[in-house]
């Protein structure tokens, strides 16, 4: 381990699609979005190419594209995707996925009738383990029309802009001002937000993992601002707890390898946690 990098995309299965073809990749993010702790890598791809969802085992680096069985593949094929990130938009503890979309060619509709220069964003709700399909595409009737207004989208990021615990979204667009979308869900789900500060690790705790257990469910979140496409999301970690009234356990795995147990956290609050030496 000398600080250098080695290309292992082909060896691990994420370099190509299931037919062995390269795709026009744009934004990227990763998350542990299932109950088995498997790591998922979402990649926003070009028009007429599905968004990729490469899923690896919890103990190896071999990935398989599960976009089709997970419900993301066919629903994402048509759009030209740029920004992509996982986030828990309804605070139920499961990581959802959002992509910001828009074509490169202003007159693309004259060449391909199925394509438009301005395109709607895609939001996929993580339905958890008890449904036949993991991700369900959210409609404007469910989340409002502003999110799905066609734009020439590029970058995207999330943060709790208004301090109410849920995650708001900002999307950039070509030759127009960014769009700030405030999350106004009324589900009354509980939450905890953590602002980590490293001591022996880097001060911003970038790379740290938060592992929580809530009502038998495991939740993994990583401090990683570099997500999506040419974008940075907030450093604060948000844990959606659904209807749970408490955390069963919470552990922080700092970038340097230290493990730190955290107890007695009040819900619906932001907590500042400093790494213990």
PDB file of C-alpha atoms in Angstrom:
ATOM      1  CA  UNK A   1       0.000   0.000   0.000  1.00  0.00           C
ATOM      2  CA  UNK A   2       2.103   2.847  -1.338  1.00  0.00           C
ATOM      3  CA  UNK A   3      -0.664   5.348  -2.122  1.00  0.00           C
ATOM      4  CA  UNK A   4      -0.839   4.487  -5.816  1.00  0.00           C
ATOM      5  CA  UNK A   5      -3.872   3.321  -7.782  1.00  0.00           C
ATOM      6  CA  UNK A   6      -4.541   0.268  -9.916  1.00  0.00           C
ATOM      7  CA  UNK A   7      -7.285  -0.144 -12.509  1.00  0.00           C
ATOM      8  CA  UNK A   8      -9.508  -3.083 -11.487  1.00  0.00           C
ATOM      9  CA  UNK A   9     -12.804  -2.114 -13.157  1.00  0.00           C
ATOM     10  CA  UNK A  10     -12.769  -5.006 -15.615  1.00  0.00           C
ATOM     11  CA  UNK A  11     -11.676  -7.515 -13.003  1.00  0.00           C
ATOM     12  CA  UNK A  12     -14.431  -6.538 -10.560  1.00  0.00           C
ATOM     13  CA  UNK A  13     -17.220  -6.362 -13.145  1.00  0.00           C
ATOM     14  CA  UNK A  14     -18.081  -2.648 -13.205  1.00  0.00           C
ATOM     15  CA  UNK A  15     -16.284  -1.579 -16.398  1.00  0.00           C
ATOM     16  CA  UNK A  16     -18.914  -2.851 -18.849  1.00  0.00           C
ATOM     17  CA  UNK A  17     -22.585  -3.695 -19.101  1.00  0.00           C
ATOM     18  CA  UNK A  18     -23.900  -7.255 -18.936  1.00  0.00           C
ATOM     19  CA  UNK A  19     -23.169  -7.680 -22.665  1.00  0.00           C
ATOM     20  CA  UNK A  20     -19.543  -6.621 -22.305  1.00  0.00           C
ATOM     21  CA  UNK A  21     -20.058  -3.179 -23.853  1.00  0.00           C
ATOM     22  CA  UNK A  22     -18.733   0.123 -22.540  1.00  0.00           C
ATOM     23  CA  UNK A  23     -21.291   2.789 -21.638  1.00  0.00           C
ATOM     24  CA  UNK A  24     -21.297   6.592 -21.534  1.00  0.00           C
ATOM     25  CA  UNK A  25     -20.893   6.990 -17.784  1.00  0.00           C
ATOM     26  CA  UNK A  26     -21.521  10.308 -16.016  1.00  0.00           C
ATOM     27  CA  UNK A  27     -22.265  10.683 -12.284  1.00  0.00           C
ATOM     28  CA  UNK A  28     -21.526   8.006  -9.699  1.00  0.00           C
ATOM     29  CA  UNK A  29     -22.257   7.182  -6.077  1.00  0.00           C
ATOM     30  CA  UNK A  30     -22.080   4.186  -3.763  1.00  0.00           C
ATOM     31  CA  UNK A  31     -24.153   3.056  -0.797  1.00  0.00           C
ATOM     32  CA  UNK A  32     -25.081   0.076   1.331  1.00  0.00           C
ATOM     33  CA  UNK A  33     -28.739   0.182   0.363  1.00  0.00           C
ATOM     34  CA  UNK A  34     -29.832  -3.347   1.324  1.00  0.00           C
ATOM     35  CA  UNK A  35     -30.240  -5.269   4.551  1.00  0.00           C
ATOM     36  CA  UNK A  36     -27.334  -7.628   3.710  1.00  0.00           C
ATOM     37  CA  UNK A  37     -24.700  -4.831   3.760  1.00  0.00           C
ATOM     38  CA  UNK A  38     -23.839  -5.381   0.100  1.00  0.00           C
ATOM     39  CA  UNK A  39     -22.181  -2.354  -1.491  1.00  0.00           C
ATOM     40  CA  UNK A  40     -24.044  -0.846  -4.425  1.00  0.00           C
ATOM     41  CA  UNK A  41     -22.472   1.433  -7.035  1.00  0.00           C
ATOM     42  CA  UNK A  42     -24.876   3.536  -9.072  1.00  0.00           C
ATOM     43  CA  UNK A  43     -23.656   5.013 -12.359  1.00  0.00           C
ATOM     44  CA  UNK A  44     -25.636   7.473 -14.481  1.00  0.00           C
ATOM     45  CA  UNK A  45     -25.279   6.569 -18.149  1.00  0.00           C
ATOM     46  CA  UNK A  46     -25.974   8.110 -21.548  1.00  0.00           C
ATOM     47  CA  UNK A  47     -29.335   8.243 -23.317  1.00  0.00           C
ATOM     48  CA  UNK A  48     -30.748   4.853 -24.327  1.00  0.00           C
ATOM     49  CA  UNK A  49     -28.537   3.212 -21.705  1.00  0.00           C
ATOM     50  CA  UNK A  50     -29.858   2.110 -18.340  1.00  0.00           C
ATOM     51  CA  UNK A  51     -28.585   3.541 -15.095  1.00  0.00           C
ATOM     52  CA  UNK A  52     -26.211   0.913 -13.718  1.00  0.00           C
ATOM     53  CA  UNK A  53     -26.558  -0.557 -10.240  1.00  0.00           C
ATOM     54  CA  UNK A  54     -23.537  -2.744  -9.605  1.00  0.00           C
ATOM     55  CA  UNK A  55     -23.900  -4.755  -6.404  1.00  0.00           C
ATOM     56  CA  UNK A  56     -21.053  -6.581  -4.719  1.00  0.00           C
ATOM     57  CA  UNK A  57     -20.933  -9.070  -1.899  1.00  0.00           C
ATOM     58  CA  UNK A  58     -20.282  -7.895   1.637  1.00  0.00           C
ATOM     59  CA  UNK A  59     -16.883  -9.605   1.660  1.00  0.00           C
ATOM     60  CA  UNK A  60     -15.565  -9.353  -1.915  1.00  0.00           C
ATOM     61  CA  UNK A  61     -15.110  -6.946  -4.809  1.00  0.00           C
ATOM     62  CA  UNK A  62     -17.021  -8.834  -7.493  1.00  0.00           C
ATOM     63  CA  UNK A  63     -19.980  -6.832  -8.797  1.00  0.00           C
ATOM     64  CA  UNK A  64     -23.065  -7.670 -10.848  1.00  0.00           C
ATOM     65  CA  UNK A  65     -25.335  -5.115 -12.509  1.00  0.00           C
ATOM     66  CA  UNK A  66     -28.707  -5.566 -10.788  1.00  0.00           C
ATOM     67  CA  UNK A  67     -30.411  -2.500 -12.277  1.00  0.00           C
ATOM     68  CA  UNK A  68     -33.080  -4.551 -14.055  1.00  0.00           C
ATOM     69  CA  UNK A  69     -34.260  -6.796 -11.190  1.00  0.00           C
ATOM     70  CA  UNK A  70     -33.968  -3.868  -8.768  1.00  0.00           C
ATOM     71  CA  UNK A  71     -36.458  -1.826 -10.831  1.00  0.00           C
ATOM     72  CA  UNK A  72     -34.111   0.928 -12.001  1.00  0.00           C
ATOM     73  CA  UNK A  73     -33.047  -0.386 -15.408  1.00  0.00           C
ATOM     74  CA  UNK A  74     -35.972  -0.088 -17.854  1.00  0.00           C
ATOM     75  CA  UNK A  75     -37.387   3.005 -16.133  1.00  0.00           C
ATOM     76  CA  UNK A  76     -34.087   4.864 -16.584  1.00  0.00           C
ATOM     77  CA  UNK A  77     -33.121   3.762 -20.088  1.00  0.00           C
ATOM     78  CA  UNK A  78     -34.429   6.640 -22.193  1.00  0.00           C
ATOM     79  CA  UNK A  79     -32.993   9.655 -20.341  1.00  0.00           C
ATOM     80  CA  UNK A  80     -29.465  11.035 -20.553  1.00  0.00           C
ATOM     81  CA  UNK A  81     -28.393  10.920 -16.921  1.00  0.00           C
ATOM     82  CA  UNK A  82     -25.749  13.129 -15.294  1.00  0.00           C
ATOM     83  CA  UNK A  83     -25.919  13.680 -11.524  1.00  0.00           C
ATOM     84  CA  UNK A  84     -26.684  10.593  -9.416  1.00  0.00           C
ATOM     85  CA  UNK A  85     -26.708  10.043  -5.685  1.00  0.00           C
ATOM     86  CA  UNK A  86     -28.205   7.853  -2.983  1.00  0.00           C
ATOM     87  CA  UNK A  87     -30.080   9.563  -0.138  1.00  0.00           C
ATOM     88  CA  UNK A  88     -32.928   8.734   2.222  1.00  0.00           C
ATOM     89  CA  UNK A  89     -35.481  11.255   1.033  1.00  0.00           C
ATOM     90  CA  UNK A  90     -38.361   9.972   3.201  1.00  0.00           C
ATOM     91  CA  UNK A  91     -36.272   9.152   6.320  1.00  0.00           C
ATOM     92  CA  UNK A  92     -37.411   5.526   6.486  1.00  0.00           C
ATOM     93  CA  UNK A  93     -33.835   4.228   6.842  1.00  0.00           C
ATOM     94  CA  UNK A  94     -33.473   2.967   3.260  1.00  0.00           C
ATOM     95  CA  UNK A  95     -31.290   4.724   0.686  1.00  0.00           C
ATOM     96  CA  UNK A  96     -33.219   6.020  -2.329  1.00  0.00           C
ATOM     97  CA  UNK A  97     -31.711   7.183  -5.641  1.00  0.00           C
ATOM     98  CA  UNK A  98     -32.041  10.408  -7.630  1.00  0.00           C
ATOM     99  CA  UNK A  99     -30.658  11.244 -11.068  1.00  0.00           C
ATOM    100  CA  UNK A 100     -30.558  14.645 -12.766  1.00  0.00           C
ATOM    101  CA  UNK A 101     -31.079  14.404 -16.511  1.00  0.00           C
ATOM    102  CA  UNK A 102     -30.727  16.438 -19.695  1.00  0.00           C
ATOM    103  CA  UNK A 103     -29.403  15.924 -23.217  1.00  0.00           C
ATOM    104  CA  UNK A 104     -26.300  17.398 -24.867  1.00  0.00           C
ATOM    105  CA  UNK A 105     -27.879  18.384 -28.185  1.00  0.00           C
ATOM    106  CA  UNK A 106     -30.458  21.183 -28.297  1.00  0.00           C
ATOM    107  CA  UNK A 107     -32.042  19.799 -31.471  1.00  0.00           C
ATOM    108  CA  UNK A 108     -31.914  16.127 -30.501  1.00  0.00           C
ATOM    109  CA  UNK A 109     -35.701  15.748 -30.890  1.00  0.00           C
ATOM    110  CA  UNK A 110     -35.384  16.374 -34.626  1.00  0.00           C
ATOM    111  CA  UNK A 111     -33.031  13.400 -34.897  1.00  0.00           C
ATOM    112  CA  UNK A 112     -34.556  11.100 -32.274  1.00  0.00           C
ATOM    113  CA  UNK A 113     -38.236  11.656 -31.582  1.00  0.00           C
ATOM    114  CA  UNK A 114     -37.949   9.786 -28.293  1.00  0.00           C
ATOM    115  CA  UNK A 115     -35.401  12.306 -26.964  1.00  0.00           C
ATOM    116  CA  UNK A 116     -35.763  15.845 -25.606  1.00  0.00           C
ATOM    117  CA  UNK A 117     -33.109  18.431 -24.729  1.00  0.00           C
ATOM    118  CA  UNK A 118     -34.825  19.166 -21.413  1.00  0.00           C
ATOM    119  CA  UNK A 119     -35.556  16.070 -19.355  1.00  0.00           C
ATOM    120  CA  UNK A 120     -37.169  15.256 -16.023  1.00  0.00           C
ATOM    121  CA  UNK A 121     -35.237  13.990 -13.019  1.00  0.00           C
ATOM    122  CA  UNK A 122     -35.687  10.396 -11.831  1.00  0.00           C
ATOM    123  CA  UNK A 123     -36.376   9.560  -8.190  1.00  0.00           C
ATOM    124  CA  UNK A 124     -36.433   5.903  -7.152  1.00  0.00           C
ATOM    125  CA  UNK A 125     -37.847   4.972  -3.743  1.00  0.00           C
ATOM    126  CA  UNK A 126     -36.174   2.097  -1.914  1.00  0.00           C
ATOM    127  CA  UNK A 127     -39.118  -0.062  -0.859  1.00  0.00           C
ATOM    128  CA  UNK A 128     -37.090  -2.288   1.477  1.00  0.00           C
ATOM    129  CA  UNK A 129     -36.848  -6.087   1.588  1.00  0.00           C
ATOM    130  CA  UNK A 130     -40.544  -6.939   1.761  1.00  0.00           C
ATOM    131  CA  UNK A 131     -41.557  -5.937  -1.770  1.00  0.00           C
ATOM    132  CA  UNK A 132     -41.007  -7.753  -5.035  1.00  0.00           C
ATOM    133  CA  UNK A 133     -39.106  -4.817  -6.532  1.00  0.00           C
ATOM    134  CA  UNK A 134     -36.451  -2.967  -4.530  1.00  0.00           C
ATOM    135  CA  UNK A 135     -36.735   0.445  -6.244  1.00  0.00           C
ATOM    136  CA  UNK A 136     -40.001   2.031  -7.354  1.00  0.00           C
ATOM    137  CA  UNK A 137     -40.078   5.100  -9.576  1.00  0.00           C
ATOM    138  CA  UNK A 138     -41.655   8.077  -7.793  1.00  0.00           C
ATOM    139  CA  UNK A 139     -44.227  10.185  -9.651  1.00  0.00           C
ATOM    140  CA  UNK A 140     -45.088  13.881  -9.524  1.00  0.00           C
ATOM    141  CA  UNK A 141     -48.327  12.972  -7.747  1.00  0.00           C
ATOM    142  CA  UNK A 142     -46.243  11.510  -4.929  1.00  0.00           C
ATOM    143  CA  UNK A 143     -43.451  14.095  -4.646  1.00  0.00           C
ATOM    144  CA  UNK A 144     -44.691  17.231  -6.390  1.00  0.00           C
ATOM    145  CA  UNK A 145     -44.211  18.559  -9.900  1.00  0.00           C
ATOM    146  CA  UNK A 146     -41.230  20.850  -9.204  1.00  0.00           C
ATOM    147  CA  UNK A 147     -38.790  17.949  -8.889  1.00  0.00           C
ATOM    148  CA  UNK A 148     -39.856  16.569 -12.256  1.00  0.00           C
ATOM    149  CA  UNK A 149     -39.886  19.811 -14.237  1.00  0.00           C
ATOM    150  CA  UNK A 150     -37.890  19.142 -17.450  1.00  0.00           C
ATOM    151  CA  UNK A 151     -34.487  20.851 -17.364  1.00  0.00           C
ATOM    152  CA  UNK A 152     -31.090  20.449 -18.999  1.00  0.00           C
ATOM    153  CA  UNK A 153     -29.755  18.959 -15.792  1.00  0.00           C
ATOM    154  CA  UNK A 154     -26.140  18.303 -14.910  1.00  0.00           C
ATOM    155  CA  UNK A 155     -24.846  18.312 -11.321  1.00  0.00           C
ATOM    156  CA  UNK A 156     -26.867  17.565  -8.195  1.00  0.00           C
ATOM    157  CA  UNK A 157     -26.298  17.492  -4.455  1.00  0.00           C
ATOM    158  CA  UNK A 158     -28.197  17.190  -1.181  1.00  0.00           C
ATOM    159  CA  UNK A 159     -28.176  18.908   2.212  1.00  0.00           C
ATOM    160  CA  UNK A 160     -30.615  19.838   4.950  1.00  0.00           C
ATOM    161  CA  UNK A 161     -30.898  23.466   3.854  1.00  0.00           C
ATOM    162  CA  UNK A 162     -33.756  24.468   6.160  1.00  0.00           C
ATOM    163  CA  UNK A 163     -32.675  22.532   9.258  1.00  0.00           C
ATOM    164  CA  UNK A 164     -35.785  20.366   9.606  1.00  0.00           C
ATOM    165  CA  UNK A 165     -33.974  17.019   9.430  1.00  0.00           C
ATOM    166  CA  UNK A 166     -34.886  15.856   5.944  1.00  0.00           C
ATOM    167  CA  UNK A 167     -32.666  16.228   2.894  1.00  0.00           C
ATOM    168  CA  UNK A 168     -33.214  18.948   0.323  1.00  0.00           C
ATOM    169  CA  UNK A 169     -31.857  18.810  -3.227  1.00  0.00           C
ATOM    170  CA  UNK A 170     -30.095  21.232  -5.548  1.00  0.00           C
ATOM    171  CA  UNK A 171     -29.723  20.593  -9.275  1.00  0.00           C
ATOM    172  CA  UNK A 172     -27.639  22.598 -11.736  1.00  0.00           C
ATOM    173  CA  UNK A 173     -28.727  23.164 -15.310  1.00  0.00           C
ATOM    174  CA  UNK A 174     -27.206  24.472 -18.526  1.00  0.00           C
ATOM    175  CA  UNK A 175     -27.546  28.243 -19.116  1.00  0.00           C
ATOM    176  CA  UNK A 176     -29.914  28.673 -16.182  1.00  0.00           C
ATOM    177  CA  UNK A 177     -29.818  29.148 -12.429  1.00  0.00           C
ATOM    178  CA  UNK A 178     -29.589  26.107 -10.140  1.00  0.00           C
ATOM    179  CA  UNK A 179     -32.847  24.736  -8.777  1.00  0.00           C
ATOM    180  CA  UNK A 180     -33.178  24.354  -5.002  1.00  0.00           C
ATOM    181  CA  UNK A 181     -35.895  21.890  -4.015  1.00  0.00           C
ATOM    182  CA  UNK A 182     -37.032  21.879  -0.404  1.00  0.00           C
ATOM    183  CA  UNK A 183     -38.125  18.527   0.985  1.00  0.00           C
ATOM    184  CA  UNK A 184     -41.515  19.022   2.639  1.00  0.00           C
ATOM    185  CA  UNK A 185     -42.539  15.454   3.414  1.00  0.00           C
ATOM    186  CA  UNK A 186     -45.163  15.094   6.141  1.00  0.00           C
ATOM    187  CA  UNK A 187     -44.486  11.487   7.178  1.00  0.00           C
ATOM    188  CA  UNK A 188     -43.285  12.485  10.659  1.00  0.00           C
ATOM    189  CA  UNK A 189     -40.415  10.003  10.507  1.00  0.00           C
ATOM    190  CA  UNK A 190     -37.750  10.273  13.191  1.00  0.00           C
ATOM    191  CA  UNK A 191     -34.143  11.126  12.398  1.00  0.00           C
ATOM    192  CA  UNK A 192     -30.682  11.765  13.808  1.00  0.00           C
ATOM    193  CA  UNK A 193     -28.006  13.893  12.145  1.00  0.00           C
ATOM    194  CA  UNK A 194     -24.316  13.530  12.968  1.00  0.00           C
ATOM    195  CA  UNK A 195     -21.508  16.016  12.346  1.00  0.00           C
ATOM    196  CA  UNK A 196     -18.246  14.142  12.833  1.00  0.00           C
ATOM    197  CA  UNK A 197     -14.924  15.747  13.686  1.00  0.00           C
ATOM    198  CA  UNK A 198     -11.744  13.715  13.416  1.00  0.00           C
ATOM    199  CA  UNK A 199      -8.757  14.004  15.739  1.00  0.00           C
ATOM    200  CA  UNK A 200      -6.234  11.387  14.639  1.00  0.00           C
ATOM    201  CA  UNK A 201      -8.273  11.067  11.423  1.00  0.00           C
ATOM    202  CA  UNK A 202      -8.799  13.964   9.026  1.00  0.00           C
ATOM    203  CA  UNK A 203     -10.715  16.835  10.629  1.00  0.00           C
ATOM    204  CA  UNK A 204     -13.737  16.480   8.338  1.00  0.00           C
ATOM    205  CA  UNK A 205     -13.900  12.710   8.995  1.00  0.00           C
ATOM    206  CA  UNK A 206     -14.143  12.043   5.267  1.00  0.00           C
ATOM    207  CA  UNK A 207     -14.283   8.289   4.750  1.00  0.00           C
ATOM    208  CA  UNK A 208     -15.774   7.501   8.168  1.00  0.00           C
ATOM    209  CA  UNK A 209     -18.628   4.990   8.352  1.00  0.00           C
ATOM    210  CA  UNK A 210     -21.628   5.243  10.653  1.00  0.00           C
ATOM    211  CA  UNK A 211     -23.266   1.910  11.510  1.00  0.00           C
ATOM    212  CA  UNK A 212     -26.593   1.957  13.343  1.00  0.00           C
ATOM    213  CA  UNK A 213     -29.193  -0.621  14.323  1.00  0.00           C
ATOM    214  CA  UNK A 214     -32.795   0.524  14.405  1.00  0.00           C
ATOM    215  CA  UNK A 215     -35.715  -1.845  15.039  1.00  0.00           C
ATOM    216  CA  UNK A 216     -33.601  -4.742  13.783  1.00  0.00           C
ATOM    217  CA  UNK A 217     -32.583  -2.871  10.634  1.00  0.00           C
ATOM    218  CA  UNK A 218     -28.938  -2.089   9.892  1.00  0.00           C
ATOM    219  CA  UNK A 219     -28.149   1.376   8.560  1.00  0.00           C
ATOM    220  CA  UNK A 220     -24.802   2.273   7.008  1.00  0.00           C
ATOM    221  CA  UNK A 221     -23.824   5.813   6.035  1.00  0.00           C
ATOM    222  CA  UNK A 222     -20.454   7.175   4.961  1.00  0.00           C
ATOM    223  CA  UNK A 223     -19.057  10.678   5.276  1.00  0.00           C
ATOM    224  CA  UNK A 224     -18.325  11.274   1.613  1.00  0.00           C
ATOM    225  CA  UNK A 225     -19.137  14.650   0.033  1.00  0.00           C
ATOM    226  CA  UNK A 226     -17.914  13.795  -3.473  1.00  0.00           C
ATOM    227  CA  UNK A 227     -20.977  12.261  -5.072  1.00  0.00           C
ATOM    228  CA  UNK A 228     -22.959  12.718  -8.244  1.00  0.00           C
ATOM    229  CA  UNK A 229     -21.448  14.731 -11.135  1.00  0.00           C
ATOM    230  CA  UNK A 230     -19.151  17.725 -10.507  1.00  0.00           C
ATOM    231  CA  UNK A 231     -20.913  18.220  -7.177  1.00  0.00           C
ATOM    232  CA  UNK A 232     -20.380  18.130  -3.428  1.00  0.00           C
ATOM    233  CA  UNK A 233     -23.039  17.211  -0.874  1.00  0.00           C
ATOM    234  CA  UNK A 234     -22.960  18.048   2.819  1.00  0.00           C
ATOM    235  CA  UNK A 235     -20.628  16.319   5.283  1.00  0.00           C
ATOM    236  CA  UNK A 236     -23.308  15.820   7.931  1.00  0.00           C
ATOM    237  CA  UNK A 237     -24.673  12.255   8.056  1.00  0.00           C
ATOM    238  CA  UNK A 238     -28.442  11.775   8.197  1.00  0.00           C
ATOM    239  CA  UNK A 239     -29.978   8.634   9.692  1.00  0.00           C
ATOM    240  CA  UNK A 240     -33.660   8.184   8.925  1.00  0.00           C
ATOM    241  CA  UNK A 241     -35.341   6.096  11.624  1.00  0.00           C
ATOM    242  CA  UNK A 242     -38.883   5.761  10.331  1.00  0.00           C
ATOM    243  CA  UNK A 243     -41.290   5.272  13.245  1.00  0.00           C
ATOM    244  CA  UNK A 244     -38.605   3.990  15.641  1.00  0.00           C
ATOM    245  CA  UNK A 245     -38.398   5.716  19.002  1.00  0.00           C
ATOM    246  CA  UNK A 246     -34.728   4.990  19.694  1.00  0.00           C
ATOM    247  CA  UNK A 247     -31.440   3.727  18.311  1.00  0.00           C
ATOM    248  CA  UNK A 248     -30.506   0.209  19.393  1.00  0.00           C
ATOM    249  CA  UNK A 249     -26.822   0.904  18.778  1.00  0.00           C
ATOM    250  CA  UNK A 250     -24.575   3.296  16.901  1.00  0.00           C
ATOM    251  CA  UNK A 251     -20.923   2.867  16.027  1.00  0.00           C
ATOM    252  CA  UNK A 252     -18.539   5.135  14.156  1.00  0.00           C
ATOM    253  CA  UNK A 253     -15.678   3.578  12.228  1.00  0.00           C
ATOM    254  CA  UNK A 254     -13.194   6.401  11.742  1.00  0.00           C
ATOM    255  CA  UNK A 255     -10.939   6.577   8.652  1.00  0.00           C
ATOM    256  CA  UNK A 256      -7.924   5.600  10.733  1.00  0.00           C
ATOM    257  CA  UNK A 257      -9.653   2.400  11.882  1.00  0.00           C
ATOM    258  CA  UNK A 258     -10.804   3.456  15.356  1.00  0.00           C
ATOM    259  CA  UNK A 259     -14.224   2.174  16.462  1.00  0.00           C
ATOM    260  CA  UNK A 260     -16.298   4.397  18.719  1.00  0.00           C
ATOM    261  CA  UNK A 261     -19.626   3.482  20.326  1.00  0.00           C
ATOM    262  CA  UNK A 262     -22.125   6.316  20.779  1.00  0.00           C
ATOM    263  CA  UNK A 263     -24.999   6.079  23.261  1.00  0.00           C
ATOM    264  CA  UNK A 264     -28.029   8.026  24.441  1.00  0.00           C
ATOM    265  CA  UNK A 265     -28.576  10.205  21.397  1.00  0.00           C
ATOM    266  CA  UNK A 266     -31.739  12.286  21.366  1.00  0.00           C
ATOM    267  CA  UNK A 267     -33.837  11.946  18.230  1.00  0.00           C
ATOM    268  CA  UNK A 268     -34.655  14.731  15.779  1.00  0.00           C
ATOM    269  CA  UNK A 269     -31.461  16.594  16.632  1.00  0.00           C
ATOM    270  CA  UNK A 270     -28.041  17.322  15.157  1.00  0.00           C
ATOM    271  CA  UNK A 271     -25.191  15.884  17.243  1.00  0.00           C
ATOM    272  CA  UNK A 272     -21.540  16.941  17.035  1.00  0.00           C
ATOM    273  CA  UNK A 273     -19.248  13.984  17.720  1.00  0.00           C
ATOM    274  CA  UNK A 274     -15.487  14.241  18.094  1.00  0.00           C
ATOM    275  CA  UNK A 275     -13.204  11.278  17.604  1.00  0.00           C
ATOM    276  CA  UNK A 276     -11.808   9.901  20.829  1.00  0.00           C
ATOM    277  CA  UNK A 277      -8.014   9.510  20.900  1.00  0.00           C
TER     278      UNK A 277
END
